[in-house]
PDB file of C-alpha atoms and ligand atoms in Angstrom:
ATOM      1  CA  MET A 298       2.799 163.500 218.311  1.00 56.00           C
ATOM      2  CA  ASN A 299       3.970 164.945 215.008  1.00 57.00           C
ATOM      3  CA  ALA A 300       3.779 168.627 214.159  1.00 59.00           C
ATOM      4  CA  LEU A 301       1.105 168.300 211.514  1.00 55.00           C
ATOM      5  CA  PHE A 302      -1.217 166.493 213.842  1.00 54.00           C
ATOM      6  CA  ARG A 303      -0.547 168.987 216.587  1.00 56.00           C
ATOM      7  CA  SER A 304      -1.339 172.016 214.428  1.00 57.00           C
ATOM      8  CA  CYS A 305      -4.511 170.353 213.233  1.00 50.00           C
ATOM      9  CA  LEU A 306      -5.487 169.661 216.806  1.00 51.00           C
ATOM     10  CA  VAL A 307      -5.031 173.333 217.697  1.00 53.00           C
ATOM     11  CA  ALA A 308      -6.938 174.552 214.647  1.00 54.00           C
ATOM     12  CA  CYS A 309      -9.795 172.113 215.155  1.00 48.00           C
ATOM     13  CA  THR A 310     -10.147 172.940 218.821  1.00 49.00           C
ATOM     14  CA  ALA A 311     -10.267 176.625 217.934  1.00 51.00           C
ATOM     15  CA  LEU A 312     -12.966 175.943 215.354  1.00 47.00           C
ATOM     16  CA  VAL A 313     -15.097 174.063 217.839  1.00 47.00           C
ATOM     17  CA  LEU A 314     -14.716 176.875 220.346  1.00 44.00           C
ATOM     18  CA  VAL A 315     -15.727 179.498 217.789  1.00 46.00           C
ATOM     19  CA  ALA A 316     -18.726 177.439 216.684  1.00 47.00           C
ATOM     20  CA  GLY A 317     -19.709 176.953 220.315  1.00 47.00           C
ATOM     21  CA  ALA A 318     -19.486 180.666 221.067  1.00 48.00           C
ATOM     22  CA  ALA A 319     -21.710 181.635 218.146  1.00 52.00           C
ATOM     23  CA  ARG A 320     -24.778 180.142 219.732  1.00 62.00           C
ATOM     24  CA  ALA A 321     -27.586 182.417 218.601  1.00 74.00           C
ATOM     25  CA  GLU A 322     -28.752 181.297 215.180  1.00 88.00           C
ATOM     26  CA  PRO A 323     -30.226 183.900 212.828  1.00 92.00           C
ATOM     27  CA  GLU A 324     -34.014 183.750 212.806  1.00 94.00           C
ATOM     28  CA  PRO A 325     -35.313 181.818 209.783  1.00 96.00           C
ATOM     29  CA  ALA A 326     -37.943 184.532 209.403  1.00 96.00           C
ATOM     30  CA  ALA A 327     -39.625 183.302 206.226  1.00 96.00           C
ATOM     31  CA  LEU A 328     -40.183 179.860 207.711  1.00 95.00           C
ATOM     32  CA  VAL A 329     -41.352 181.249 211.027  1.00 96.00           C
ATOM     33  CA  ASP A 330     -43.859 183.408 209.149  1.00 95.00           C
ATOM     34  CA  GLN A 331     -45.052 180.671 206.861  1.00 95.00           C
ATOM     35  CA  GLN A 332     -45.617 178.310 209.803  1.00 95.00           C
ATOM     36  CA  HIS A 333     -47.081 181.032 212.052  1.00 95.00           C
ATOM     37  CA  CYS A 334     -44.805 180.070 214.943  1.00 95.00           C
ATOM     38  CA  MET A 335     -45.234 183.482 216.564  1.00 95.00           C
ATOM     39  CA  PHE A 336     -49.002 183.116 216.568  1.00 93.00           C
ATOM     40  CA  CYS A 337     -48.611 180.987 219.709  1.00 93.00           C
ATOM     41  CA  HIS A 338     -44.994 181.423 220.793  1.00 96.00           C
ATOM     42  CA  THR A 339     -42.869 184.401 221.701  1.00 96.00           C
ATOM     43  CA  ARG A 340     -39.157 184.452 222.229  1.00 95.00           C
ATOM     44  CA  ASP A 341     -39.157 185.234 225.923  1.00 96.00           C
ATOM     45  CA  ALA A 342     -42.649 185.220 227.444  1.00 95.00           C
ATOM     46  CA  PRO A 343     -44.996 182.251 227.767  1.00 91.00           C
ATOM     47  CA  PHE A 344     -48.216 182.979 225.908  1.00 87.00           C
ATOM     48  CA  LEU A 345     -50.438 180.316 224.356  1.00 89.00           C
ATOM     49  CA  ALA A 346     -47.359 178.123 224.313  1.00 94.00           C
ATOM     50  CA  PRO A 347     -44.035 177.987 226.172  1.00 96.00           C
ATOM     51  CA  SER A 348     -41.553 180.660 225.070  1.00 97.00           C
ATOM     52  CA  PHE A 349     -38.683 179.618 222.847  1.00 97.00           C
ATOM     53  CA  GLN A 350     -36.299 180.516 225.655  1.00 97.00           C
ATOM     54  CA  GLN A 351     -38.095 178.144 228.032  1.00 97.00           C
ATOM     55  CA  ILE A 352     -37.949 175.423 225.429  1.00 98.00           C
ATOM     56  CA  ALA A 353     -34.233 175.989 224.790  1.00 98.00           C
ATOM     57  CA  GLU A 354     -33.602 175.945 228.541  1.00 97.00           C
ATOM     58  CA  ARG A 355     -35.519 172.720 229.069  1.00 97.00           C
ATOM     59  CA  TYR A 356     -33.770 170.814 226.310  1.00 98.00           C
ATOM     60  CA  ARG A 357     -30.283 172.292 226.641  1.00 96.00           C
ATOM     61  CA  ASN A 358     -28.837 169.151 228.179  1.00 95.00           C
ATOM     62  CA  VAL A 359     -31.165 166.584 226.700  1.00 97.00           C
ATOM     63  CA  PRO A 360     -29.479 164.251 224.240  1.00 95.00           C
ATOM     64  CA  ASN A 361     -31.432 163.781 220.998  1.00 96.00           C
ATOM     65  CA  ALA A 362     -33.646 166.785 221.741  1.00 97.00           C
ATOM     66  CA  GLN A 363     -32.926 168.225 218.298  1.00 97.00           C
ATOM     67  CA  PHE A 364     -34.029 165.011 216.612  1.00 96.00           C
ATOM     68  CA  MET A 365     -37.080 164.511 218.822  1.00 96.00           C
ATOM     69  CA  LEU A 366     -38.284 168.096 218.296  1.00 97.00           C
ATOM     70  CA  GLU A 367     -37.785 167.984 214.516  1.00 97.00           C
ATOM     71  CA  HIS A 368     -39.877 164.848 214.425  1.00 96.00           C
ATOM     72  CA  LYS A 369     -42.518 166.476 216.577  1.00 95.00           C
ATOM     73  CA  LEU A 370     -42.656 169.623 214.435  1.00 96.00           C
ATOM     74  CA  ARG A 371     -43.265 167.561 211.321  1.00 96.00           C
ATOM     75  CA  LEU A 372     -45.338 164.619 212.504  1.00 93.00           C
ATOM     76  CA  GLY A 373     -46.735 165.643 215.857  1.00 91.00           C
ATOM     77  CA  GLY A 374     -46.259 163.971 219.182  1.00 87.00           C
ATOM     78  CA  LYS A 375     -47.555 164.047 222.684  1.00 86.00           C
ATOM     79  CA  ALA A 376     -47.709 167.219 224.714  1.00 91.00           C
ATOM     80  CA  HIS A 377     -44.739 167.883 226.976  1.00 94.00           C
ATOM     81  CA  TRP A 378     -45.874 171.128 228.605  1.00 95.00           C
ATOM     82  CA  GLY A 379     -49.604 170.982 229.110  1.00 91.00           C
ATOM     83  CA  ASP A 380     -52.680 169.440 227.573  1.00 86.00           C
ATOM     84  CA  MET A 381     -52.499 171.236 224.282  1.00 85.00           C
ATOM     85  CA  ALA A 382     -50.202 169.718 221.670  1.00 85.00           C
ATOM     86  CA  MET A 383     -48.860 171.667 218.735  1.00 88.00           C
ATOM     87  CA  PRO A 384     -50.918 171.636 215.568  1.00 91.00           C
ATOM     88  CA  LEU A 385     -49.445 169.740 212.624  1.00 94.00           C
ATOM     89  CA  PRO A 386     -47.748 171.616 209.744  1.00 95.00           C
ATOM     90  CA  GLY A 387     -50.855 171.307 207.550  1.00 92.00           C
ATOM     91  CA  ASP A 388     -52.809 173.329 210.119  1.00 92.00           C
ATOM     92  CA  ARG A 389     -49.980 175.822 210.587  1.00 93.00           C
ATOM     93  CA  GLY A 390     -49.440 176.922 207.005  1.00 91.00           C
ATOM     94  CA  GLY A 391     -48.197 174.051 204.878  1.00 93.00           C
ATOM     95  CA  PRO A 392     -45.966 171.002 204.752  1.00 93.00           C
ATOM     96  CA  LEU A 393     -42.603 171.247 206.484  1.00 96.00           C
ATOM     97  CA  SER A 394     -39.542 169.533 205.016  1.00 96.00           C
ATOM     98  CA  ALA A 395     -37.039 167.701 207.199  1.00 96.00           C
ATOM     99  CA  GLU A 396     -34.491 170.355 206.329  1.00 97.00           C
ATOM    100  CA  ASP A 397     -36.765 173.216 207.345  1.00 97.00           C
ATOM    101  CA  ALA A 398     -37.689 171.460 210.583  1.00 97.00           C
ATOM    102  CA  HIS A 399     -33.983 171.116 211.307  1.00 97.00           C
ATOM    103  CA  THR A 400     -33.415 174.836 210.725  1.00 97.00           C
ATOM    104  CA  LEU A 401     -36.347 175.811 212.932  1.00 97.00           C
ATOM    105  CA  VAL A 402     -35.414 173.564 215.838  1.00 97.00           C
ATOM    106  CA  GLN A 403     -31.792 174.664 215.667  1.00 96.00           C
ATOM    107  CA  TRP A 404     -32.969 178.247 215.923  1.00 97.00           C
ATOM    108  CA  VAL A 405     -35.381 177.569 218.800  1.00 97.00           C
ATOM    109  CA  LEU A 406     -32.726 175.706 220.769  1.00 97.00           C
ATOM    110  CA  SER A 407     -30.276 178.584 220.322  1.00 95.00           C
ATOM    111  CA  GLN A 408     -32.584 181.067 222.095  1.00 95.00           C
TER     112      GLN A 408
HETATM  113  C1  LIG B 775     -51.387 177.000 217.292  1.00 69.55           C
HETATM  114  C2  LIG B 775     -50.330 177.324 218.243  1.00 69.55           C
HETATM  115  C3  LIG B 775     -48.893 176.962 217.888  1.00 69.55           C
HETATM  116  C4  LIG B 775     -48.175 177.227 216.752  1.00 69.55           C
HETATM  117  C5  LIG B 775     -48.660 177.952 215.496  1.00 69.55           C
HETATM  118  C6  LIG B 775     -46.841 176.743 216.968  1.00 69.55           C
HETATM  119  N1  LIG B 775     -46.752 176.173 218.212  1.00 69.55           N
HETATM  120 FE1  LIG B 775     -45.065 175.316 219.038  1.00 69.55          FE
HETATM  121  N2  LIG B 775     -46.168 174.766 220.661  1.00 69.55           N
HETATM  122  C7  LIG B 775     -47.509 175.068 220.873  1.00 69.55           C
HETATM  123  C8  LIG B 775     -47.935 174.449 222.116  1.00 69.55           C
HETATM  124  C9  LIG B 775     -49.338 174.541 222.722  1.00 69.55           C
HETATM  125  C10 LIG B 775     -46.798 173.777 222.643  1.00 69.55           C
HETATM  126  C11 LIG B 775     -46.715 172.937 223.910  1.00 69.55           C
HETATM  127  C12 LIG B 775     -46.961 171.523 223.470  1.00 69.55           C
HETATM  128  C13 LIG B 775     -46.506 170.521 224.461  1.00 69.55           C
HETATM  129  O1  LIG B 775     -46.981 170.515 225.595  1.00 69.55           O
HETATM  130  O2  LIG B 775     -45.620 169.715 224.098  1.00 69.55           O
HETATM  131  C14 LIG B 775     -45.715 173.990 221.690  1.00 69.55           C
HETATM  132  C15 LIG B 775     -44.443 173.450 221.837  1.00 69.55           C
HETATM  133  C16 LIG B 775     -43.365 173.672 220.988  1.00 69.55           C
HETATM  134  C17 LIG B 775     -42.049 173.107 221.130  1.00 69.55           C
HETATM  135  C18 LIG B 775     -41.596 172.176 222.265  1.00 69.55           C
HETATM  136  C19 LIG B 775     -42.167 170.800 222.015  1.00 69.55           C
HETATM  137  C20 LIG B 775     -41.860 169.828 223.106  1.00 69.55           C
HETATM  138  O3  LIG B 775     -42.033 168.623 222.864  1.00 69.55           O
HETATM  139  O4  LIG B 775     -41.460 170.220 224.206  1.00 69.55           O
HETATM  140  C21 LIG B 775     -41.293 173.560 220.084  1.00 69.55           C
HETATM  141  C22 LIG B 775     -39.828 173.241 219.787  1.00 69.55           C
HETATM  142  C23 LIG B 775     -42.157 174.405 219.281  1.00 69.55           C
HETATM  143  N3  LIG B 775     -43.402 174.436 219.857  1.00 69.55           N
HETATM  144  C24 LIG B 775     -41.751 175.054 218.139  1.00 69.55           C
HETATM  145  C25 LIG B 775     -42.636 175.685 217.270  1.00 69.55           C
HETATM  146  C26 LIG B 775     -42.235 176.206 215.974  1.00 69.55           C
HETATM  147  C27 LIG B 775     -40.795 176.231 215.453  1.00 69.55           C
HETATM  148  C28 LIG B 775     -43.355 176.682 215.372  1.00 69.55           C
HETATM  149  C29 LIG B 775     -43.481 177.204 213.972  1.00 69.55           C
HETATM  150  C30 LIG B 775     -43.048 176.235 212.984  1.00 69.55           C
HETATM  151  C31 LIG B 775     -44.474 176.475 216.306  1.00 69.55           C
HETATM  152  N4  LIG B 775     -43.993 175.877 217.433  1.00 69.55           N
HETATM  153  C32 LIG B 775     -45.799 176.840 216.054  1.00 69.55           C
HETATM  154  C33 LIG B 775     -48.329 175.824 220.063  1.00 69.55           C
HETATM  155  C34 LIG B 775     -47.991 176.283 218.800  1.00 69.55           C
END
């Protein structure tokens, strides 16, 4: 193993560790407001909907959860918690771009 490769390996591993440690994403407050997420959800107590902490817990080890939830936020999907599914973006406050859905789900899963 040459020195260059080795130092890269060390630096990259350190980067991954740092990224892994900084789990809690900043709240995308404007989006959360615009989509009224907190009308039904809270961070830590189940209300009309499961709390974001419950959701993060449930999907922590589920592969593709990020992708599945982004899709669900934008286009709907079947209920996973009870009988009531989430309303679609149009009924929550406006259309939701793929990028914004990504930001929101990343934040929810970091709770
Ligand atoms: C009108 C009430 C309401 C609003 C507003 C709402 N939710 Fe939900 N949400 C629910 C309900 C009810 C469920 C449980 C649905 C189910 O059983 O899958 C849910 C489930 C979820 C889930 C888990 C979905 C799954 O498949 O397990 C995520 C993630 C989520 N909401 C994120 C959000 C985000 C982010 C926002 C804001 C963009 C939001 N919700 C706005 C009611 C709401």
